[in-house]
PDB file of C-alpha atoms in Angstrom:
ATOM      1  CA  MET V 226      89.620 191.617 267.473  1.00 28.00           C
ATOM      2  CA  ARG V 227      90.380 194.812 264.621  1.00 30.00           C
ATOM      3  CA  ARG V 228      93.547 196.825 265.624  1.00 30.00           C
ATOM      4  CA  LEU V 229      92.859 200.292 265.494  1.00 28.00           C
ATOM      5  CA  VAL V 230      95.580 203.067 265.361  1.00 27.00           C
ATOM      6  CA  MET V 231      93.984 206.351 266.608  1.00 27.00           C
ATOM      7  CA  ARG V 232      95.616 209.633 265.344  1.00 27.00           C
ATOM      8  CA  LEU V 233      94.769 213.150 266.524  1.00 29.00           C
ATOM      9  CA  ILE V 234      96.852 216.342 265.618  1.00 27.00           C
ATOM     10  CA  LEU V 235      95.167 218.922 267.603  1.00 28.00           C
ATOM     11  CA  LEU V 236      96.221 222.748 265.554  1.00 28.00           C
ATOM     12  CA  GLY V 237      96.223 224.368 269.462  1.00 29.00           C
ATOM     13  CA  PHE V 238      94.864 224.374 272.490  1.00 30.00           C
ATOM     14  CA  THR V 239      94.455 227.901 274.655  1.00 27.00           C
ATOM     15  CA  LEU V 240      93.856 226.710 278.102  1.00 26.00           C
ATOM     16  CA  ALA V 241      91.106 227.562 278.662  1.00 26.00           C
ATOM     17  CA  VAL V 242      92.935 226.267 275.804  1.00 33.00           C
ATOM     18  CA  ALA V 243      93.201 226.648 271.858  1.00 34.00           C
ATOM     19  CA  VAL V 244      93.079 223.882 268.957  1.00 39.00           C
ATOM     20  CA  LEU V 245      92.217 220.708 267.483  1.00 40.00           C
ATOM     21  CA  THR V 246      92.476 218.872 265.080  1.00 41.00           C
ATOM     22  CA  PRO V 247      91.911 215.160 265.027  1.00 46.00           C
ATOM     23  CA  PHE V 248      92.193 212.801 262.192  1.00 44.00           C
ATOM     24  CA  ILE V 249      92.174 208.651 263.308  1.00 43.00           C
ATOM     25  CA  VAL V 250      93.593 205.958 261.606  1.00 42.00           C
ATOM     26  CA  GLN V 251      92.160 202.354 260.975  1.00 41.00           C
ATOM     27  CA  ALA V 252      96.017 200.776 260.254  1.00 47.00           C
ATOM     28  CA  MET V 253      96.764 199.891 256.956  1.00 42.00           C
ATOM     29  CA  GLU V 254      93.413 201.528 255.893  1.00 60.00           C
ATOM     30  CA  LYS V 255      91.506 204.954 255.817  1.00 65.00           C
ATOM     31  CA  PRO V 256      91.514 207.220 258.288  1.00 68.00           C
ATOM     32  CA  ILE V 257      88.208 206.275 261.203  1.00 72.00           C
ATOM     33  CA  ILE V 258      87.765 210.276 261.187  1.00 74.00           C
ATOM     34  CA  TYR V 259      89.816 213.670 260.368  1.00 79.00           C
ATOM     35  CA  PHE V 260      88.905 217.162 261.179  1.00 78.00           C
ATOM     36  CA  SER V 261      90.687 220.121 259.698  1.00 82.00           C
ATOM     37  CA  PHE V 262      89.104 223.102 260.964  1.00 84.00           C
ATOM     38  CA  ASP V 263      89.364 224.482 257.548  1.00 90.00           C
ATOM     39  CA  ASN V 264      85.982 224.668 256.068  1.00 86.00           C
ATOM     40  CA  ILE V 265      82.945 224.436 259.130  1.00 90.00           C
ATOM     41  CA  LYS V 266      79.362 224.970 257.964  1.00 86.00           C
ATOM     42  CA  GLY V 267      77.839 226.938 260.514  1.00 89.00           C
ATOM     43  CA  ASP V 268      78.354 225.050 263.950  1.00 86.00           C
ATOM     44  CA  THR V 269      79.380 221.624 261.578  1.00 88.00           C
ATOM     45  CA  VAL V 270      83.033 220.703 261.442  1.00 87.00           C
ATOM     46  CA  PRO V 271      82.687 217.770 258.506  1.00 89.00           C
ATOM     47  CA  ASP V 272      84.462 213.977 258.842  1.00 86.00           C
ATOM     48  CA  LEU V 273      86.475 214.580 255.844  1.00 86.00           C
ATOM     49  CA  SER V 274      86.836 210.951 255.827  1.00 83.00           C
ATOM     50  CA  GLY V 275      84.014 210.667 255.046  1.00 86.00           C
ATOM     51  CA  ASN V 276      83.095 208.472 257.865  1.00 82.00           C
ATOM     52  CA  GLY V 277      80.572 210.992 258.640  1.00 84.00           C
ATOM     53  CA  ASN V 278      81.989 211.312 261.827  1.00 82.00           C
ATOM     54  CA  ASP V 279      80.998 214.740 261.244  1.00 85.00           C
ATOM     55  CA  GLY V 280      81.556 217.519 264.646  1.00 84.00           C
ATOM     56  CA  THR V 281      78.793 219.026 265.488  1.00 85.00           C
ATOM     57  CA  MET V 282      80.475 223.530 268.216  1.00 84.00           C
ATOM     58  CA  GLU V 283      78.963 223.405 270.556  1.00 83.00           C
ATOM     59  CA  ASN V 284      79.878 227.064 272.417  1.00 83.00           C
ATOM     60  CA  ASN V 285      81.183 229.230 270.325  1.00 83.00           C
ATOM     61  CA  PRO V 286      84.191 228.184 269.757  1.00 85.00           C
ATOM     62  CA  LYS V 287      86.478 230.922 268.148  1.00 86.00           C
ATOM     63  CA  ILE V 288      88.247 229.584 264.070  1.00 88.00           C
ATOM     64  CA  VAL V 289      91.391 230.350 264.985  1.00 88.00           C
ATOM     65  CA  ASN V 290      94.445 229.854 262.713  1.00 89.00           C
ATOM     66  CA  GLY V 291      96.699 227.210 264.205  1.00 86.00           C
ATOM     67  CA  GLN V 292     100.231 225.981 263.406  1.00 88.00           C
ATOM     68  CA  PHE V 293      98.802 224.930 260.530  1.00 87.00           C
ATOM     69  CA  GLY V 294      95.269 226.502 258.656  1.00 88.00           C
ATOM     70  CA  LYS V 295      93.112 226.594 260.713  1.00 87.00           C
ATOM     71  CA  GLY V 296      91.436 225.778 264.560  1.00 81.00           C
ATOM     72  CA  LEU V 297      89.890 226.791 267.071  1.00 80.00           C
ATOM     73  CA  GLU V 298      89.922 228.426 270.345  1.00 82.00           C
ATOM     74  CA  PHE V 299      87.902 226.969 273.399  1.00 78.00           C
ATOM     75  CA  GLU V 300      86.576 228.269 276.344  1.00 76.00           C
ATOM     76  CA  SER V 301      84.534 226.829 277.782  1.00 69.00           C
ATOM     77  CA  SER V 302      83.378 224.950 274.138  1.00 64.00           C
ATOM     78  CA  ARG V 303      84.259 222.118 272.945  1.00 64.00           C
ATOM     79  CA  VAL V 304      83.624 219.816 269.354  1.00 69.00           C
ATOM     80  CA  LYS V 305      80.954 216.612 270.162  1.00 69.00           C
ATOM     81  CA  VAL V 306      81.022 214.167 267.418  1.00 66.00           C
ATOM     82  CA  LYS V 307      78.159 211.907 267.294  1.00 61.00           C
ATOM     83  CA  ALA V 308      79.367 209.103 266.143  1.00 57.00           C
ATOM     84  CA  SER V 309      79.260 206.404 262.814  1.00 59.00           C
ATOM     85  CA  ASP V 310      79.991 202.805 263.520  1.00 57.00           C
ATOM     86  CA  THR V 311      83.811 203.392 262.345  1.00 62.00           C
ATOM     87  CA  LEU V 312      84.654 205.414 265.476  1.00 61.00           C
ATOM     88  CA  THR V 313      83.312 203.321 269.245  1.00 60.00           C
ATOM     89  CA  PRO V 314      82.992 203.899 272.737  1.00 58.00           C
ATOM     90  CA  ASP V 315      85.633 200.245 272.353  1.00 59.00           C
ATOM     91  CA  LEU V 316      88.219 202.564 269.547  1.00 58.00           C
ATOM     92  CA  PHE V 317      91.208 202.523 272.376  1.00 61.00           C
ATOM     93  CA  LYS V 318      90.194 198.869 274.376  1.00 60.00           C
ATOM     94  CA  GLU V 319      90.428 196.651 271.005  1.00 61.00           C
ATOM     95  CA  GLY V 320      93.826 197.592 270.304  1.00 64.00           C
ATOM     96  CA  MET V 321      96.161 199.663 269.335  1.00 74.00           C
ATOM     97  CA  PHE V 322      95.993 204.119 268.751  1.00 78.00           C
ATOM     98  CA  THR V 323      98.101 206.821 268.294  1.00 77.00           C
ATOM     99  CA  LEU V 324      96.965 209.842 269.515  1.00 77.00           C
ATOM    100  CA  VAL V 325      98.096 213.700 267.508  1.00 77.00           C
ATOM    101  CA  ILE V 326      97.659 216.823 269.225  1.00 79.00           C
ATOM    102  CA  TRP V 327     100.267 220.562 268.343  1.00 83.00           C
ATOM    103  CA  ILE V 328      99.212 222.167 271.763  1.00 83.00           C
ATOM    104  CA  ASN V 329      99.033 225.282 272.449  1.00 84.00           C
ATOM    105  CA  ALA V 330      98.673 225.824 276.070  1.00 84.00           C
ATOM    106  CA  LYS V 331      98.095 229.168 278.427  1.00 80.00           C
ATOM    107  CA  ARG V 332      97.910 226.504 280.618  1.00 71.00           C
ATOM    108  CA  THR V 333      95.333 229.092 283.047  1.00 66.00           C
ATOM    109  CA  GLY V 334      91.816 228.266 284.527  1.00 64.00           C
ATOM    110  CA  ASN V 335      91.400 224.781 285.815  1.00 69.00           C
ATOM    111  CA  ALA V 336      94.594 222.469 286.874  1.00 77.00           C
ATOM    112  CA  TRP V 337      93.183 220.174 284.552  1.00 78.00           C
ATOM    113  CA  GLN V 338      92.303 220.193 281.430  1.00 78.00           C
ATOM    114  CA  GLN V 339      90.709 218.187 279.137  1.00 77.00           C
ATOM    115  CA  ILE V 340      93.003 217.808 275.464  1.00 77.00           C
ATOM    116  CA  PHE V 341      90.928 215.021 274.765  1.00 75.00           C
ATOM    117  CA  ARG V 342      87.971 212.751 275.825  1.00 71.00           C
ATOM    118  CA  ALA V 343      86.652 209.248 274.567  1.00 68.00           C
ATOM    119  CA  GLY V 344      82.628 209.366 274.768  1.00 65.00           C
ATOM    120  CA  PRO V 345      81.031 209.363 278.513  1.00 62.00           C
ATOM    121  CA  ALA V 346      82.871 208.373 281.110  1.00 59.00           C
ATOM    122  CA  PRO V 347      84.307 205.625 281.097  1.00 56.00           C
ATOM    123  CA  ASN V 348      85.736 206.876 279.142  1.00 66.00           C
ATOM    124  CA  ASP V 349      89.420 207.628 277.749  1.00 73.00           C
ATOM    125  CA  THR V 350      90.998 211.201 278.268  1.00 77.00           C
ATOM    126  CA  LEU V 351      94.248 213.484 277.650  1.00 82.00           C
ATOM    127  CA  PHE V 352      95.222 215.807 280.468  1.00 82.00           C
ATOM    128  CA  ILE V 353      97.054 218.938 280.034  1.00 86.00           C
ATOM    129  CA  ASN V 354      97.694 219.988 283.788  1.00 84.00           C
ATOM    130  CA  SER V 355      98.878 224.297 284.824  1.00 85.00           C
ATOM    131  CA  ASN V 356     102.738 223.595 285.349  1.00 88.00           C
ATOM    132  CA  GLY V 357     103.121 221.747 281.877  1.00 90.00           C
ATOM    133  CA  ARG V 358     102.234 217.882 282.544  1.00 91.00           C
ATOM    134  CA  LEU V 359     100.771 216.027 280.061  1.00 91.00           C
ATOM    135  CA  SER V 360      98.344 212.267 281.388  1.00 87.00           C
ATOM    136  CA  TRP V 361      96.984 210.172 279.440  1.00 83.00           C
ATOM    137  CA  ARG V 362      94.446 208.223 281.410  1.00 79.00           C
ATOM    138  CA  GLY V 363      91.424 206.188 281.124  1.00 68.00           C
ATOM    139  CA  TRP V 364      88.791 203.401 281.749  1.00 65.00           C
ATOM    140  CA  VAL V 365      90.714 199.829 280.891  1.00 62.00           C
ATOM    141  CA  GLY V 366      88.706 196.307 281.907  1.00 63.00           C
ATOM    142  CA  ALA V 367      86.230 197.707 284.333  1.00 63.00           C
ATOM    143  CA  ALA V 368      88.783 200.049 286.624  1.00 62.00           C
ATOM    144  CA  TRP V 369      89.550 203.615 285.857  1.00 58.00           C
ATOM    145  CA  ALA V 370      93.388 203.624 285.638  1.00 60.00           C
ATOM    146  CA  GLY V 371      94.107 207.348 287.304  1.00 58.00           C
ATOM    147  CA  GLY V 372      97.643 207.950 285.762  1.00 58.00           C
ATOM    148  CA  MET V 373      98.252 205.972 283.416  1.00 77.00           C
ATOM    149  CA  CYS V 374     101.191 207.617 281.170  1.00 85.00           C
ATOM    150  CA  GLU V 375     101.861 210.499 283.356  1.00 88.00           C
ATOM    151  CA  THR V 376     105.106 213.173 281.850  1.00 92.00           C
ATOM    152  CA  ALA V 377     106.715 215.635 284.389  1.00 92.00           C
ATOM    153  CA  PRO V 378     105.718 219.248 284.630  1.00 91.00           C
ATOM    154  CA  GLY V 379     106.671 221.390 282.143  1.00 91.00           C
ATOM    155  CA  VAL V 380     106.852 219.151 278.466  1.00 93.00           C
ATOM    156  CA  VAL V 381     104.169 221.535 277.730  1.00 92.00           C
ATOM    157  CA  GLU V 382     105.770 225.606 277.468  1.00 91.00           C
ATOM    158  CA  ALA V 383     103.162 228.148 277.692  1.00 90.00           C
ATOM    159  CA  ASN V 384     102.070 230.161 274.655  1.00 89.00           C
ATOM    160  CA  LYS V 385     104.202 228.056 272.466  1.00 90.00           C
ATOM    161  CA  TRP V 386     104.378 225.427 270.103  1.00 88.00           C
ATOM    162  CA  THR V 387     104.210 221.930 270.961  1.00 91.00           C
ATOM    163  CA  HIS V 388     103.739 218.722 269.714  1.00 92.00           C
ATOM    164  CA  ALA V 389     102.823 215.011 271.075  1.00 90.00           C
ATOM    165  CA  THR V 390     101.841 211.953 270.558  1.00 88.00           C
ATOM    166  CA  VAL V 391     100.176 209.247 272.855  1.00 86.00           C
ATOM    167  CA  VAL V 392     100.516 205.482 270.974  1.00 85.00           C
ATOM    168  CA  SER V 393      99.734 202.009 272.517  1.00 82.00           C
ATOM    169  CA  ASP V 394     100.644 199.572 271.446  1.00 82.00           C
ATOM    170  CA  LYS V 395      98.584 196.810 273.972  1.00 77.00           C
ATOM    171  CA  LYS V 396     101.140 196.834 275.812  1.00 80.00           C
ATOM    172  CA  HIS V 397     102.530 200.162 276.681  1.00 83.00           C
ATOM    173  CA  PHE V 398     101.220 203.496 276.523  1.00 85.00           C
ATOM    174  CA  ARG V 399     103.851 205.616 275.793  1.00 90.00           C
ATOM    175  CA  VAL V 400     103.618 209.996 275.866  1.00 93.00           C
ATOM    176  CA  TYR V 401     105.838 211.873 273.047  1.00 96.00           C
ATOM    177  CA  VAL V 402     106.642 215.249 273.030  1.00 96.00           C
ATOM    178  CA  ASN V 403     108.240 216.848 270.362  1.00 96.00           C
ATOM    179  CA  GLY V 404     109.223 213.208 268.795  1.00 95.00           C
ATOM    180  CA  GLU V 405     110.997 212.692 271.458  1.00 96.00           C
ATOM    181  CA  LEU V 406     109.971 209.597 274.094  1.00 97.00           C
ATOM    182  CA  SER V 407     108.470 211.663 277.473  1.00 96.00           C
ATOM    183  CA  LYS V 408     107.287 208.699 279.038  1.00 94.00           C
ATOM    184  CA  GLU V 409     106.701 204.950 279.048  1.00 92.00           C
ATOM    185  CA  SER V 410     103.974 202.734 280.934  1.00 86.00           C
ATOM    186  CA  SER V 411     103.238 199.300 281.221  1.00 81.00           C
ATOM    187  CA  PHE V 412      99.339 198.814 279.890  1.00 70.00           C
ATOM    188  CA  GLN V 413      96.610 198.853 283.107  1.00 60.00           C
ATOM    189  CA  GLU V 414      94.361 196.398 283.394  1.00 51.00           C
TER     190      GLU V 414
END
């Protein structure tokens, strides 16, 4: 089974949601996907990894200044990726991954907002709660695993840049906030 590492850098995220920059990497190999948001052409967000995983902006996210470079502000909008064979629906089931994001959340609107979702249901999803809680949830084996790895409330402050990372080593999920371990849980199957 091939080992995968996933890294997603979201350059901003306001809730309603602000700015994303995904960067997905295969272990010891070249990136699977990388969006900088500095090179958007029309509604296309080019995948700078060379794998053809270009994103298409839907419902007009606003191009804004992010934590680094440009980013997107989402309010009822998203960037959808038509995946090549390098970005499979089983990316998170097949091996290790790392998902890295920058969040600048307004923390308004629905109680739970998706920051990242890996495909249609069933899927793996990173949520932020209106109270500043991060929750990594996913479909593992044949069941929805609910709050697989969920932080305490308040780890993401409203209107302040926060660096968050989700890591899987196939045994544990870990959520780091601003470089500090915030939550660890066992892999649920």
